[in-house]
PDB file of N, CA and C in Angstrom:
ATOM      1  N   ASP A   1       0.802  -1.204   0.000  1.00 81.00           N
ATOM      2  CA  ASP A   1       0.000   0.000   0.000  1.00 81.00           C
ATOM      3  C   ASP A   1       0.848   1.273   0.000  1.00 81.00           C
ATOM      4  N   ASN A   2       2.122   1.167   0.396  1.00 92.00           N
ATOM      5  CA  ASN A   2       2.976   2.348   0.472  1.00 92.00           C
ATOM      6  C   ASN A   2       3.763   2.605  -0.807  1.00 92.00           C
ATOM      7  N   ILE A   3       3.588   1.778  -1.817  1.00 93.00           N
ATOM      8  CA  ILE A   3       4.343   1.928  -3.061  1.00 93.00           C
ATOM      9  C   ILE A   3       3.454   2.556  -4.122  1.00 93.00           C
ATOM     10  N   ILE A   4       3.991   3.576  -4.782  1.00 93.00           N
ATOM     11  CA  ILE A   4       3.271   4.258  -5.859  1.00 93.00           C
ATOM     12  C   ILE A   4       4.127   4.154  -7.120  1.00 93.00           C
ATOM     13  N   PHE A   5       3.540   3.715  -8.209  1.00 93.00           N
ATOM     14  CA  PHE A   5       4.235   3.634  -9.483  1.00 93.00           C
ATOM     15  C   PHE A   5       3.805   4.803 -10.352  1.00 93.00           C
ATOM     16  N   GLU A   6       4.798   5.453 -10.964  1.00 93.00           N
ATOM     17  CA  GLU A   6       4.526   6.555 -11.870  1.00 93.00           C
ATOM     18  C   GLU A   6       5.263   6.318 -13.172  1.00 93.00           C
ATOM     19  N   GLN A   7       4.669   6.699 -14.252  1.00 93.00           N
ATOM     20  CA  GLN A   7       5.341   6.633 -15.535  1.00 93.00           C
ATOM     21  C   GLN A   7       5.900   8.019 -15.825  1.00 93.00           C
ATOM     22  N   ILE A   8       7.202   8.090 -16.059  1.00 86.00           N
ATOM     23  CA  ILE A   8       7.841   9.370 -16.347  1.00 86.00           C
ATOM     24  C   ILE A   8       8.415   9.325 -17.766  1.00 86.00           C
ATOM     25  N   PRO A   9       8.493  10.462 -18.433  1.00 90.00           N
ATOM     26  CA  PRO A   9       9.006  10.468 -19.807  1.00 90.00           C
ATOM     27  C   PRO A   9      10.491  10.125 -19.860  1.00 90.00           C
ATOM     28  N   ILE A  10      10.895   9.520 -20.946  1.00 91.00           N
ATOM     29  CA  ILE A  10      12.305   9.201 -21.158  1.00 91.00           C
ATOM     30  C   ILE A  10      13.067  10.499 -21.397  1.00 91.00           C
ATOM     31  N   THR A  11      14.218  10.625 -20.757  1.00 90.00           N
ATOM     32  CA  THR A  11      15.056  11.805 -20.913  1.00 90.00           C
ATOM     33  C   THR A  11      16.493  11.362 -21.162  1.00 90.00           C
ATOM     34  N   ASN A  12      17.153  11.993 -22.102  1.00 92.00           N
ATOM     35  CA  ASN A  12      18.569  11.738 -22.359  1.00 92.00           C
ATOM     36  C   ASN A  12      19.394  12.808 -21.660  1.00 92.00           C
ATOM     37  N   TYR A  13      20.592  12.423 -21.205  1.00 93.00           N
ATOM     38  CA  TYR A  13      21.450  13.335 -20.467  1.00 93.00           C
ATOM     39  C   TYR A  13      22.863  13.345 -21.023  1.00 93.00           C
ATOM     40  N   TYR A  14      23.534  14.479 -20.867  1.00 95.00           N
ATOM     41  CA  TYR A  14      24.981  14.552 -21.004  1.00 95.00           C
ATOM     42  C   TYR A  14      25.519  14.269 -19.607  1.00 95.00           C
ATOM     43  N   VAL A  15      26.537  13.416 -19.507  1.00 96.00           N
ATOM     44  CA  VAL A  15      27.033  13.006 -18.193  1.00 96.00           C
ATOM     45  C   VAL A  15      28.540  13.216 -18.099  1.00 96.00           C
ATOM     46  N   TRP A  16      28.979  13.766 -16.977  1.00 96.00           N
ATOM     47  CA  TRP A  16      30.391  13.996 -16.659  1.00 96.00           C
ATOM     48  C   TRP A  16      30.682  13.234 -15.369  1.00 96.00           C
ATOM     49  N   ARG A  17      31.488  12.185 -15.452  1.00 96.00           N
ATOM     50  CA  ARG A  17      31.781  11.342 -14.292  1.00 96.00           C
ATOM     51  C   ARG A  17      33.120  11.748 -13.687  1.00 96.00           C
ATOM     52  N   PHE A  18      33.173  11.776 -12.352  1.00 95.00           N
ATOM     53  CA  PHE A  18      34.422  12.067 -11.651  1.00 95.00           C
ATOM     54  C   PHE A  18      34.453  11.330 -10.325  1.00 95.00           C
ATOM     55  N   SER A  19      35.660  11.135  -9.802  1.00 93.00           N
ATOM     56  CA  SER A  19      35.812  10.418  -8.537  1.00 93.00           C
ATOM     57  C   SER A  19      36.216  11.391  -7.442  1.00 93.00           C
ATOM     58  N   GLY A  20      36.310  10.885  -6.230  1.00 91.00           N
ATOM     59  CA  GLY A  20      36.702  11.714  -5.093  1.00 91.00           C
ATOM     60  C   GLY A  20      35.490  12.243  -4.346  1.00 91.00           C
ATOM     61  N   ARG A  21      35.751  13.013  -3.328  1.00 89.00           N
ATOM     62  CA  ARG A  21      34.654  13.614  -2.559  1.00 89.00           C
ATOM     63  C   ARG A  21      34.034  14.741  -3.374  1.00 89.00           C
ATOM     64  N   ALA A  22      32.733  14.842  -3.335  1.00 89.00           N
ATOM     65  CA  ALA A  22      32.027  15.859  -4.116  1.00 89.00           C
ATOM     66  C   ALA A  22      31.527  16.966  -3.189  1.00 89.00           C
ATOM     67  N   ASN A  23      32.470  17.640  -2.515  1.00 91.00           N
ATOM     68  CA  ASN A  23      32.053  18.786  -1.701  1.00 91.00           C
ATOM     69  C   ASN A  23      31.656  19.923  -2.650  1.00 91.00           C
ATOM     70  N   ALA A  24      31.144  21.000  -2.135  1.00 92.00           N
ATOM     71  CA  ALA A  24      30.616  22.085  -2.979  1.00 92.00           C
ATOM     72  C   ALA A  24      31.673  22.645  -3.936  1.00 92.00           C
ATOM     73  N   THR A  25      32.881  22.871  -3.437  1.00 94.00           N
ATOM     74  CA  THR A  25      33.938  23.440  -4.285  1.00 94.00           C
ATOM     75  C   THR A  25      34.302  22.490  -5.416  1.00 94.00           C
ATOM     76  N   ARG A  26      34.535  21.241  -5.083  1.00 93.00           N
ATOM     77  CA  ARG A  26      34.927  20.251  -6.103  1.00 93.00           C
ATOM     78  C   ARG A  26      33.783  20.017  -7.098  1.00 93.00           C
ATOM     79  N   ALA A  27      32.552  19.923  -6.621  1.00 94.00           N
ATOM     80  CA  ALA A  27      31.414  19.712  -7.511  1.00 94.00           C
ATOM     81  C   ALA A  27      31.258  20.886  -8.479  1.00 94.00           C
ATOM     82  N   ASN A  28      31.457  22.100  -8.009  1.00 94.00           N
ATOM     83  CA  ASN A  28      31.353  23.272  -8.885  1.00 94.00           C
ATOM     84  C   ASN A  28      32.500  23.335  -9.880  1.00 94.00           C
ATOM     85  N   THR A  29      33.697  22.948  -9.450  1.00 95.00           N
ATOM     86  CA  THR A  29      34.845  22.899 -10.370  1.00 95.00           C
ATOM     87  C   THR A  29      34.576  21.890 -11.482  1.00 95.00           C
ATOM     88  N   GLN A  30      34.059  20.723 -11.112  1.00 96.00           N
ATOM     89  CA  GLN A  30      33.740  19.705 -12.111  1.00 96.00           C
ATOM     90  C   GLN A  30      32.624  20.182 -13.041  1.00 96.00           C
ATOM     91  N   LEU A  31      31.669  20.916 -12.514  1.00 95.00           N
ATOM     92  CA  LEU A  31      30.597  21.457 -13.351  1.00 95.00           C
ATOM     93  C   LEU A  31      31.162  22.441 -14.379  1.00 95.00           C
ATOM     94  N   GLU A  32      32.092  23.287 -13.958  1.00 95.00           N
ATOM     95  CA  GLU A  32      32.716  24.229 -14.893  1.00 95.00           C
ATOM     96  C   GLU A  32      33.468  23.487 -15.990  1.00 95.00           C
ATOM     97  N   LEU A  33      34.199  22.429 -15.641  1.00 96.00           N
ATOM     98  CA  LEU A  33      34.916  21.632 -16.638  1.00 96.00           C
ATOM     99  C   LEU A  33      33.934  20.967 -17.605  1.00 96.00           C
ATOM    100  N   PHE A  34      32.838  20.463 -17.062  1.00 96.00           N
ATOM    101  CA  PHE A  34      31.795  19.824 -17.865  1.00 96.00           C
ATOM    102  C   PHE A  34      31.191  20.821 -18.851  1.00 96.00           C
ATOM    103  N   GLN A  35      30.828  21.990 -18.361  1.00 95.00           N
ATOM    104  CA  GLN A  35      30.224  23.005 -19.221  1.00 95.00           C
ATOM    105  C   GLN A  35      31.197  23.473 -20.297  1.00 95.00           C
ATOM    106  N   LYS A  36      32.479  23.565 -19.966  1.00 96.00           N
ATOM    107  CA  LYS A  36      33.484  23.947 -20.961  1.00 96.00           C
ATOM    108  C   LYS A  36      33.601  22.863 -22.029  1.00 96.00           C
ATOM    109  N   ALA A  37      33.612  21.597 -21.623  1.00 96.00           N
ATOM    110  CA  ALA A  37      33.689  20.496 -22.586  1.00 96.00           C
ATOM    111  C   ALA A  37      32.484  20.509 -23.525  1.00 96.00           C
ATOM    112  N   LEU A  38      31.304  20.769 -22.993  1.00 96.00           N
ATOM    113  CA  LEU A  38      30.115  20.860 -23.844  1.00 96.00           C
ATOM    114  C   LEU A  38      30.229  22.043 -24.799  1.00 96.00           C
ATOM    115  N   SER A  39      30.663  23.178 -24.276  1.00 95.00           N
ATOM    116  CA  SER A  39      30.814  24.384 -25.096  1.00 95.00           C
ATOM    117  C   SER A  39      31.840  24.181 -26.209  1.00 95.00           C
ATOM    118  N   ASP A  40      32.931  23.489 -25.900  1.00 96.00           N
ATOM    119  CA  ASP A  40      33.969  23.212 -26.896  1.00 96.00           C
ATOM    120  C   ASP A  40      33.434  22.364 -28.049  1.00 96.00           C
ATOM    121  N   GLN A  41      32.368  21.620 -27.787  1.00 96.00           N
ATOM    122  CA  GLN A  41      31.752  20.789 -28.824  1.00 96.00           C
ATOM    123  C   GLN A  41      30.495  21.449 -29.408  1.00 96.00           C
ATOM    124  N   TRP A  42      30.325  22.737 -29.134  1.00 96.00           N
ATOM    125  CA  TRP A  42      29.203  23.526 -29.642  1.00 96.00           C
ATOM    126  C   TRP A  42      27.858  22.989 -29.142  1.00 96.00           C
ATOM    127  N   ILE A  43      27.836  22.465 -27.943  1.00 94.00           N
ATOM    128  CA  ILE A  43      26.597  21.965 -27.343  1.00 94.00           C
ATOM    129  C   ILE A  43      26.119  22.995 -26.337  1.00 94.00           C
ATOM    130  N   GLN A  44      24.912  23.497 -26.553  1.00 91.00           N
ATOM    131  CA  GLN A  44      24.333  24.468 -25.630  1.00 91.00           C
ATOM    132  C   GLN A  44      23.186  23.799 -24.881  1.00 91.00           C
ATOM    133  N   VAL A  45      23.211  23.933 -23.566  1.00 90.00           N
ATOM    134  CA  VAL A  45      22.143  23.372 -22.741  1.00 90.00           C
ATOM    135  C   VAL A  45      21.568  24.467 -21.858  1.00 90.00           C
ATOM    136  N   THR A  46      20.292  24.343 -21.562  1.00 88.00           N
ATOM    137  CA  THR A  46      19.643  25.324 -20.694  1.00 88.00           C
ATOM    138  C   THR A  46      19.075  24.664 -19.442  1.00 88.00           C
ATOM    139  N   ALA A  47      19.165  23.338 -19.375  1.00 91.00           N
ATOM    140  CA  ALA A  47      18.626  22.613 -18.225  1.00 91.00           C
ATOM    141  C   ALA A  47      19.504  22.825 -16.990  1.00 91.00           C
ATOM    142  N   THR A  48      18.922  22.620 -15.836  1.00 93.00           N
ATOM    143  CA  THR A  48      19.642  22.738 -14.571  1.00 93.00           C
ATOM    144  C   THR A  48      20.508  21.503 -14.355  1.00 93.00           C
ATOM    145  N   PRO A  49      21.798  21.679 -14.074  1.00 94.00           N
ATOM    146  CA  PRO A  49      22.668  20.522 -13.835  1.00 94.00           C
ATOM    147  C   PRO A  49      22.309  19.830 -12.515  1.00 94.00           C
ATOM    148  N   ILE A  50      22.508  18.512 -12.500  1.00 93.00           N
ATOM    149  CA  ILE A  50      22.210  17.695 -11.328  1.00 93.00           C
ATOM    150  C   ILE A  50      23.492  17.016 -10.874  1.00 93.00           C
ATOM    151  N   LEU A  51      23.695  16.929  -9.571  1.00 95.00           N
ATOM    152  CA  LEU A  51      24.834  16.221  -8.999  1.00 95.00           C
ATOM    153  C   LEU A  51      24.345  14.891  -8.454  1.00 95.00           C
ATOM    154  N   ASN A  52      24.957  13.796  -8.900  1.00 93.00           N
ATOM    155  CA  ASN A  52      24.640  12.468  -8.390  1.00 93.00           C
ATOM    156  C   ASN A  52      25.857  11.930  -7.651  1.00 93.00           C
ATOM    157  N   GLN A  53      25.626  11.403  -6.446  1.00 92.00           N
ATOM    158  CA  GLN A  53      26.677  10.774  -5.653  1.00 92.00           C
ATOM    159  C   GLN A  53      26.187   9.376  -5.319  1.00 92.00           C
ATOM    160  N   TYR A  54      27.004   8.364  -5.619  1.00 92.00           N
ATOM    161  CA  TYR A  54      26.529   6.990  -5.555  1.00 92.00           C
ATOM    162  C   TYR A  54      27.041   6.165  -4.385  1.00 92.00           C
ATOM    163  N   ASN A  55      27.967   6.659  -3.602  1.00 91.00           N
ATOM    164  CA  ASN A  55      28.607   5.817  -2.608  1.00 91.00           C
ATOM    165  C   ASN A  55      28.253   6.174  -1.179  1.00 91.00           C
ATOM    166  N   ASP A  56      28.435   5.200  -0.327  1.00 89.00           N
ATOM    167  CA  ASP A  56      28.308   5.362   1.111  1.00 89.00           C
ATOM    168  C   ASP A  56      29.356   6.388   1.568  1.00 89.00           C
ATOM    169  N   PRO A  57      29.056   7.221   2.537  1.00 85.00           N
ATOM    170  CA  PRO A  57      30.019   8.232   2.998  1.00 85.00           C
ATOM    171  C   PRO A  57      31.341   7.647   3.499  1.00 85.00           C
ATOM    172  N   ARG A  58      31.339   6.374   3.866  1.00 90.00           N
ATOM    173  CA  ARG A  58      32.577   5.744   4.358  1.00 90.00           C
ATOM    174  C   ARG A  58      33.479   5.253   3.240  1.00 90.00           C
ATOM    175  N   THR A  59      33.039   5.337   1.994  1.00 92.00           N
ATOM    176  CA  THR A  59      33.856   4.889   0.864  1.00 92.00           C
ATOM    177  C   THR A  59      35.070   5.793   0.729  1.00 92.00           C
ATOM    178  N   ILE A  60      36.244   5.193   0.535  1.00 91.00           N
ATOM    179  CA  ILE A  60      37.455   6.002   0.398  1.00 91.00           C
ATOM    180  C   ILE A  60      37.364   6.831  -0.892  1.00 91.00           C
ATOM    181  N   PRO A  61      37.897   8.056  -0.874  1.00 88.00           N
ATOM    182  CA  PRO A  61      37.666   9.004  -1.967  1.00 88.00           C
ATOM    183  C   PRO A  61      37.957   8.499  -3.375  1.00 88.00           C
ATOM    184  N   PHE A  62      39.087   7.837  -3.595  1.00 90.00           N
ATOM    185  CA  PHE A  62      39.401   7.445  -4.971  1.00 90.00           C
ATOM    186  C   PHE A  62      38.484   6.332  -5.488  1.00 90.00           C
ATOM    187  N   MET A  63      37.720   5.707  -4.603  1.00 93.00           N
ATOM    188  CA  MET A  63      36.790   4.660  -5.005  1.00 93.00           C
ATOM    189  C   MET A  63      35.364   5.199  -5.230  1.00 93.00           C
ATOM    190  N   ARG A  64      35.141   6.470  -4.974  1.00 92.00           N
ATOM    191  CA  ARG A  64      33.810   7.064  -5.116  1.00 92.00           C
ATOM    192  C   ARG A  64      33.481   7.336  -6.582  1.00 92.00           C
ATOM    193  N   THR A  65      32.199   7.268  -6.892  1.00 94.00           N
ATOM    194  CA  THR A  65      31.721   7.610  -8.230  1.00 94.00           C
ATOM    195  C   THR A  65      30.693   8.730  -8.092  1.00 94.00           C
ATOM    196  N   ASN A  66      30.942   9.819  -8.796  1.00 95.00           N
ATOM    197  CA  ASN A  66      30.056  10.970  -8.826  1.00 95.00           C
ATOM    198  C   ASN A  66      29.781  11.329 -10.270  1.00 95.00           C
ATOM    199  N   GLU A  67      28.668  11.977 -10.504  1.00 94.00           N
ATOM    200  CA  GLU A  67      28.346  12.435 -11.855  1.00 94.00           C
ATOM    201  C   GLU A  67      27.688  13.811 -11.777  1.00 94.00           C
ATOM    202  N   ARG A  68      27.989  14.594 -12.770  1.00 94.00           N
ATOM    203  CA  ARG A  68      27.217  15.803 -13.053  1.00 94.00           C
ATOM    204  C   ARG A  68      26.457  15.449 -14.310  1.00 94.00           C
ATOM    205  N   ARG A  69      25.160  15.704 -14.345  1.00 94.00           N
ATOM    206  CA  ARG A  69      24.395  15.425 -15.556  1.00 94.00           C
ATOM    207  C   ARG A  69      23.488  16.590 -15.888  1.00 94.00           C
ATOM    208  N   ILE A  70      23.281  16.769 -17.177  1.00 93.00           N
ATOM    209  CA  ILE A  70      22.423  17.828 -17.681  1.00 93.00           C
ATOM    210  C   ILE A  70      21.533  17.219 -18.760  1.00 93.00           C
ATOM    211  N   ALA A  71      20.252  17.465 -18.676  1.00 91.00           N
ATOM    212  CA  ALA A  71      19.319  16.946 -19.677  1.00 91.00           C
ATOM    213  C   ALA A  71      19.602  17.566 -21.027  1.00 91.00           C
ATOM    214  N   LYS A  72      19.485  16.758 -22.073  1.00 89.00           N
ATOM    215  CA  LYS A  72      19.711  17.248 -23.442  1.00 89.00           C
ATOM    216  C   LYS A  72      18.544  18.104 -23.871  1.00 89.00           C
TER     217      LYS A  72
END
């Protein structure tokens, strides 16, 4: 009774993967690098970037997986 299923539209994303701790400074630095890489390829996006962090806080930094993604 506590589970709700929703159908959401399919969305494609540009994804920038990086490792290490994703504190605010590092996440913003990676976002700037991501946006520059997109710009260098003449890709313009207007969507809000999203930060994804996939690991338990106890995971050692070089083993962490983080992503910045922006909808196409």
